[in-house]
Coordinates of C-alpha atoms in Angstrom, one line a residue:
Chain A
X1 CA -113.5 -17.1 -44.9
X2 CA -114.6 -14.0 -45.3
X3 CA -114.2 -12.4 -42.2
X4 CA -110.8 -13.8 -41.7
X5 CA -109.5 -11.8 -45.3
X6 CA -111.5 -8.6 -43.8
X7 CA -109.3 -9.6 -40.6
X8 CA -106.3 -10.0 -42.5
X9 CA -106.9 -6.1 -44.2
X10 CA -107.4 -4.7 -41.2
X11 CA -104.5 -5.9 -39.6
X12 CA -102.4 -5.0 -43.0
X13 CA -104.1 -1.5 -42.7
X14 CA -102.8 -1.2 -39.2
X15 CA -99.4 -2.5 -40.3
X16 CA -99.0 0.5 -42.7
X17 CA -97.9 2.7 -40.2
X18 CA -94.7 0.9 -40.1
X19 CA -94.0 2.2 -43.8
X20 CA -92.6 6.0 -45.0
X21 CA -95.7 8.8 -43.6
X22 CA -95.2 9.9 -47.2
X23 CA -96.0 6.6 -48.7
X24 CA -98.9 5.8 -46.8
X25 CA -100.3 9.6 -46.8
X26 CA -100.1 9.4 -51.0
X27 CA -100.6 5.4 -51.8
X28 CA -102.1 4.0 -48.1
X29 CA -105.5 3.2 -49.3
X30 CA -104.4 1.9 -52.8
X31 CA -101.9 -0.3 -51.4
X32 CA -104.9 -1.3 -49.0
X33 CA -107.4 -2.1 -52.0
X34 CA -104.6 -3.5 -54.1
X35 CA -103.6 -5.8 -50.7
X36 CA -107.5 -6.6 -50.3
X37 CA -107.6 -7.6 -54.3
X38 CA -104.5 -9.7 -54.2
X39 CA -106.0 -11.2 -51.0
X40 CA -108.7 -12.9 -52.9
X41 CA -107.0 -13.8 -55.9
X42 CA -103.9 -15.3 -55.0
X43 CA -104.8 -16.4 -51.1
X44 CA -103.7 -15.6 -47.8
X45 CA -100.3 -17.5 -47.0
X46 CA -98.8 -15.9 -50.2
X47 CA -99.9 -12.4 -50.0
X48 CA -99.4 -12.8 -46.5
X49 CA -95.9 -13.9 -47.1
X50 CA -95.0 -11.1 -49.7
X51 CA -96.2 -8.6 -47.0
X52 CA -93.7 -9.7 -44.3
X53 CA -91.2 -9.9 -46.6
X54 CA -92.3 -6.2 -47.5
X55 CA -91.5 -5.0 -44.1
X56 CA -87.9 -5.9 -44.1
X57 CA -87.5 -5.5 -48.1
X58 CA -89.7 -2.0 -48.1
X59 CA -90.7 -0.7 -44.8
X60 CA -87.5 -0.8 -42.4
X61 CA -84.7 0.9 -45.4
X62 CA -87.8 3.2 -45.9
X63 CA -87.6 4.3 -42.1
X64 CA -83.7 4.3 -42.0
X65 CA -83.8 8.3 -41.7
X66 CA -86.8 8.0 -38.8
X67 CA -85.7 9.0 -35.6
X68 CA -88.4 8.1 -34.0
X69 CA -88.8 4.7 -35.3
X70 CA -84.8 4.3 -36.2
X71 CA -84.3 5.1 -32.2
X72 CA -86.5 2.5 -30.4
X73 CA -85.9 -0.2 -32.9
X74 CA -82.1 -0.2 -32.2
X75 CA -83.0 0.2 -29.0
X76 CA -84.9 -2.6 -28.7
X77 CA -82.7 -4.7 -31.2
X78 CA -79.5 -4.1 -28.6
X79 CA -81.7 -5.2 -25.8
X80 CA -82.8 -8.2 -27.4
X81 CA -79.4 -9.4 -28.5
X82 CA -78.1 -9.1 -24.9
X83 CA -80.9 -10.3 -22.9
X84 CA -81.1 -13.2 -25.6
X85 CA -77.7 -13.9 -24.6
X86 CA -77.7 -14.1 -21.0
X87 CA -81.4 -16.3 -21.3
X88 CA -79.2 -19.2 -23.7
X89 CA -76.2 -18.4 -21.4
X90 CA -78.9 -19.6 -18.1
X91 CA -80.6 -22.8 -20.3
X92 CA -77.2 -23.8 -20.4
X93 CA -76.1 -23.2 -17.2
X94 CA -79.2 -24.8 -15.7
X95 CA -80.2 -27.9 -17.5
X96 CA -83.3 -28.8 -15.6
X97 CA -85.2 -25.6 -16.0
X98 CA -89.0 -26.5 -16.5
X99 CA -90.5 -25.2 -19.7
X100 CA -92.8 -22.6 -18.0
X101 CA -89.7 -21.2 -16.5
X102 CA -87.4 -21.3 -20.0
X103 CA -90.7 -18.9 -21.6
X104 CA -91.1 -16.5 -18.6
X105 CA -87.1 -15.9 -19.0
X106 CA -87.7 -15.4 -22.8
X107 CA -90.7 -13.1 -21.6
X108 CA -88.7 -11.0 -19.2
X109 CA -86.0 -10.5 -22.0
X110 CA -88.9 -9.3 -24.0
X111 CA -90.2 -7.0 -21.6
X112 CA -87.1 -5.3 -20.9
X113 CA -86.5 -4.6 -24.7
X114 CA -89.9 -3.4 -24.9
X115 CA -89.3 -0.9 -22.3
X116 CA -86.0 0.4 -23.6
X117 CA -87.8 1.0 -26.9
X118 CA -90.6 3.0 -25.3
X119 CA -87.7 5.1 -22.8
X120 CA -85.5 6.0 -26.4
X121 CA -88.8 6.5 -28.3
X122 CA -90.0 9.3 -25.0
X123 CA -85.9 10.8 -25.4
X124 CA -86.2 11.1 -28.9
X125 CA -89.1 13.1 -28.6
X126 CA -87.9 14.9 -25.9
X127 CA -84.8 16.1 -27.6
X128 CA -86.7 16.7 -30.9
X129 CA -88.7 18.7 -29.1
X130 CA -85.8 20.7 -27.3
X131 CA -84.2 23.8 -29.5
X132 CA -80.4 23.3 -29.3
X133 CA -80.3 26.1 -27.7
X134 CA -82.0 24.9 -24.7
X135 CA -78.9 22.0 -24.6
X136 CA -76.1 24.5 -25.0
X137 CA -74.3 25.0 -21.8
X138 CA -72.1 28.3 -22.5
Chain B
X1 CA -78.6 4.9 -68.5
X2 CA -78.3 2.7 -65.3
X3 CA -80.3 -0.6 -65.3
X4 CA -83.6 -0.7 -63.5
X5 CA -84.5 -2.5 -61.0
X6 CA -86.9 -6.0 -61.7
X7 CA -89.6 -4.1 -60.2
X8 CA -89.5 -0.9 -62.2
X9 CA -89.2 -2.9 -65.6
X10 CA -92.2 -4.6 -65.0
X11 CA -93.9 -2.2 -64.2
X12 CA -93.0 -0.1 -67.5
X13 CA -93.7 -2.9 -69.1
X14 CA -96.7 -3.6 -67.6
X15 CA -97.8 0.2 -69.0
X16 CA -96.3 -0.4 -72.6
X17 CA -100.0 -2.3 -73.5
X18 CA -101.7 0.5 -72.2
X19 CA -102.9 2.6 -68.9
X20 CA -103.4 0.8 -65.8
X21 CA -104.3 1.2 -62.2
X22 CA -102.0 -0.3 -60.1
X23 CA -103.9 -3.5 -58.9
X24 CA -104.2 -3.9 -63.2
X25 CA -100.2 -3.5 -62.9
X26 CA -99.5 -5.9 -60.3
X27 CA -101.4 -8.7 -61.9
X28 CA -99.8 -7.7 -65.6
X29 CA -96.9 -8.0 -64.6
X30 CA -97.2 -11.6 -62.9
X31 CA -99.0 -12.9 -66.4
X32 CA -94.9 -10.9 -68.3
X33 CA -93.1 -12.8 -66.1
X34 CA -95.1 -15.9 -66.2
X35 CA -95.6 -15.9 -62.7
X36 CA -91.5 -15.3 -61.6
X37 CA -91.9 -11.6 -60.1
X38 CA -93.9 -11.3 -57.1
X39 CA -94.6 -7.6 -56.7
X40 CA -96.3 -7.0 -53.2
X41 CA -98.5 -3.7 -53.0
X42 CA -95.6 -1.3 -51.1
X43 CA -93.2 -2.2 -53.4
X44 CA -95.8 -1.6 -56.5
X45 CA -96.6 1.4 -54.8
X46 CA -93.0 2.5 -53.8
X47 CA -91.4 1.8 -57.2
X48 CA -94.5 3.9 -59.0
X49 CA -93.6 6.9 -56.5
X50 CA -90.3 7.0 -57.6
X51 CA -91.3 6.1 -61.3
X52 CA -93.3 9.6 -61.5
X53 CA -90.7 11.5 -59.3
X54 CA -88.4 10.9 -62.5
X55 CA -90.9 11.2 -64.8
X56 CA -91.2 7.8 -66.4
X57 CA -94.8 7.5 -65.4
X58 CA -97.9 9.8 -65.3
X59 CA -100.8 10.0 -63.4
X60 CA -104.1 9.9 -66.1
X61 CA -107.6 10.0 -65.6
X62 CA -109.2 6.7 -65.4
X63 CA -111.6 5.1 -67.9
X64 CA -115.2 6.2 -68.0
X65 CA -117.1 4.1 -65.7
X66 CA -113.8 2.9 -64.4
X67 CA -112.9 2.6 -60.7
X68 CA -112.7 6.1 -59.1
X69 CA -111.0 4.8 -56.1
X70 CA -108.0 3.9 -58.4
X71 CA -105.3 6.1 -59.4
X72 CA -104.6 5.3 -63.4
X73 CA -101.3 5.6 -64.2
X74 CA -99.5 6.1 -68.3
X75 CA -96.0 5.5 -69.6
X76 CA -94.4 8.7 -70.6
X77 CA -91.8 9.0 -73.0
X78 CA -88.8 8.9 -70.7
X79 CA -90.4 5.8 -69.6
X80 CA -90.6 4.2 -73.0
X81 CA -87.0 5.3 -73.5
X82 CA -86.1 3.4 -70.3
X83 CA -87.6 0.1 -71.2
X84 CA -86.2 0.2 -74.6
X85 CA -82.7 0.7 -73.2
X86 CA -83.2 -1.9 -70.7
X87 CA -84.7 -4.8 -73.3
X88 CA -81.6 -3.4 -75.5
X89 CA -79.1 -4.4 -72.8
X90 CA -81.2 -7.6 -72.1
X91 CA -81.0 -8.5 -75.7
X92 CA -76.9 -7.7 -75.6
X93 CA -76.7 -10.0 -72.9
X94 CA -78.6 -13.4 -74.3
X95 CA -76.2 -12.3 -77.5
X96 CA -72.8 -12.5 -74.9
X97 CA -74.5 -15.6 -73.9
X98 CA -75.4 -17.1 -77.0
X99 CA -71.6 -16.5 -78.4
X100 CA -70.5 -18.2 -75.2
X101 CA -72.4 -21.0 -76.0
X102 CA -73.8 -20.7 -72.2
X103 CA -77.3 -21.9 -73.4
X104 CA -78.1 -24.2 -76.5
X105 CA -78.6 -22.7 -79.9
X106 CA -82.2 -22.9 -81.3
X107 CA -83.1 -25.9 -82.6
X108 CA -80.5 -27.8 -81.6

């Protein structure tokens, strides 16, 4: 038992970096301790459950002015959305599609929304990098 | 004054018996709210940010012999001002109620 709550504050750890840099570079190891502290009083569904419903509720509005994370989650989120589509648009279509066949099209739809986030995370950085100078054409 | 947030009272009035770290917080403000306000560590964290960005809060230093890997934290006077106001409003509203007869009367 406990290895699995030193797993469980690693892996919270690790999630920080989803949270404001400001947050994490003033608070991230007391939000840590207080995490590891809550993890042994009140158990590891709830605390667990009040973390992932940190991330939407704190995390993601805390990153709305992130380019760089802002970028690749819409990115990813648009990709999703259509490639979600088209895989409930072929179950349909194709009734007798085996199981192993139904997760490698979910797979594929996650792989491609993967990779757009990773190509608009590497333009973000390129253009952040750029001077808008550099982009001006007259 | 505008009201404040469920997280940010609690947390004030988690400070009203006294300085706290924020674990000491977290777990105060559970045993106020008889167990109704779940306040996870970012949003403890992220409401006391904001809390000493206006003020309301101030860091102290901790107790002797206390945890030095804890931050303590102390209810300034803003801050006291700002739970008052909001217990005020609270205690306008159970009036409203009360006059509306939206709850039973005491004792009946």
């Amino acid at each position: 038992m406990k290895g699995l709550l030193q797993f469980s504050t690693w892996m919270y750890r690790k999630l920080l970096f989803l949270y404001p840099q400001d947050l994490r570079r003033e608070f991230g190891s007391e939000i840590v301790l207080a995490f590891a502290a809550d993890l042994e009083e009140s158990g590891l569904l709830r605390v667990w459950r009040c973390a992932l419903r940190e991330l939407v509720t704190v995390a993601l509005p805390g990153q709305a002015s992130n380019p760089f994370f802002l970028s690749p989650a819409l990115a990813f989120l648009a990709t999703a959305l259509t490639e979600s589509a088209f895989v409930l648009v072929g179950i349909h279509q194709l009734p007798h599609l085996s199981p192993a066949e139904i997760v490698s099209m979910w797979l594929a739809a996650l792989s491609a929304s993967s990779l757009d986030a990773c190509v608009a995370l590497v333009v973000t950085c390129f253009y952040s990098r750029c001077s808008i100078n550099v982009l001006r054409l007259d | 004054m505008e009201p404040l947030a469920p997280a940010a009272f609690f947390i004030l009035f988690a400070l009203a018996s006294g300085d706290k770290h924020g674990y000491a917080i977290m777990q105060e403000a559970r045993k106020l709210s008889d167990n109704g306000v779940q306040i996870g560590p970012a949003t403890l964290y992220t409401t006391i940010q904001r809390l000493l960005e206006s003020d309301r809060i101030r860091e102290v230093p901790g107790p002797e012999g206390g945890d030095t890997r804890r931050r303590y934290y102390r209810l300034t006077s803003a801050g006291k001002a700002s739970l008052n106001s909001e217990i005020a409003r609270m205690e306008a509203l159970v009036k409203k109620s009360k006059g509306l007869r939206l709850r039973p009367a005491e004792g009946s």
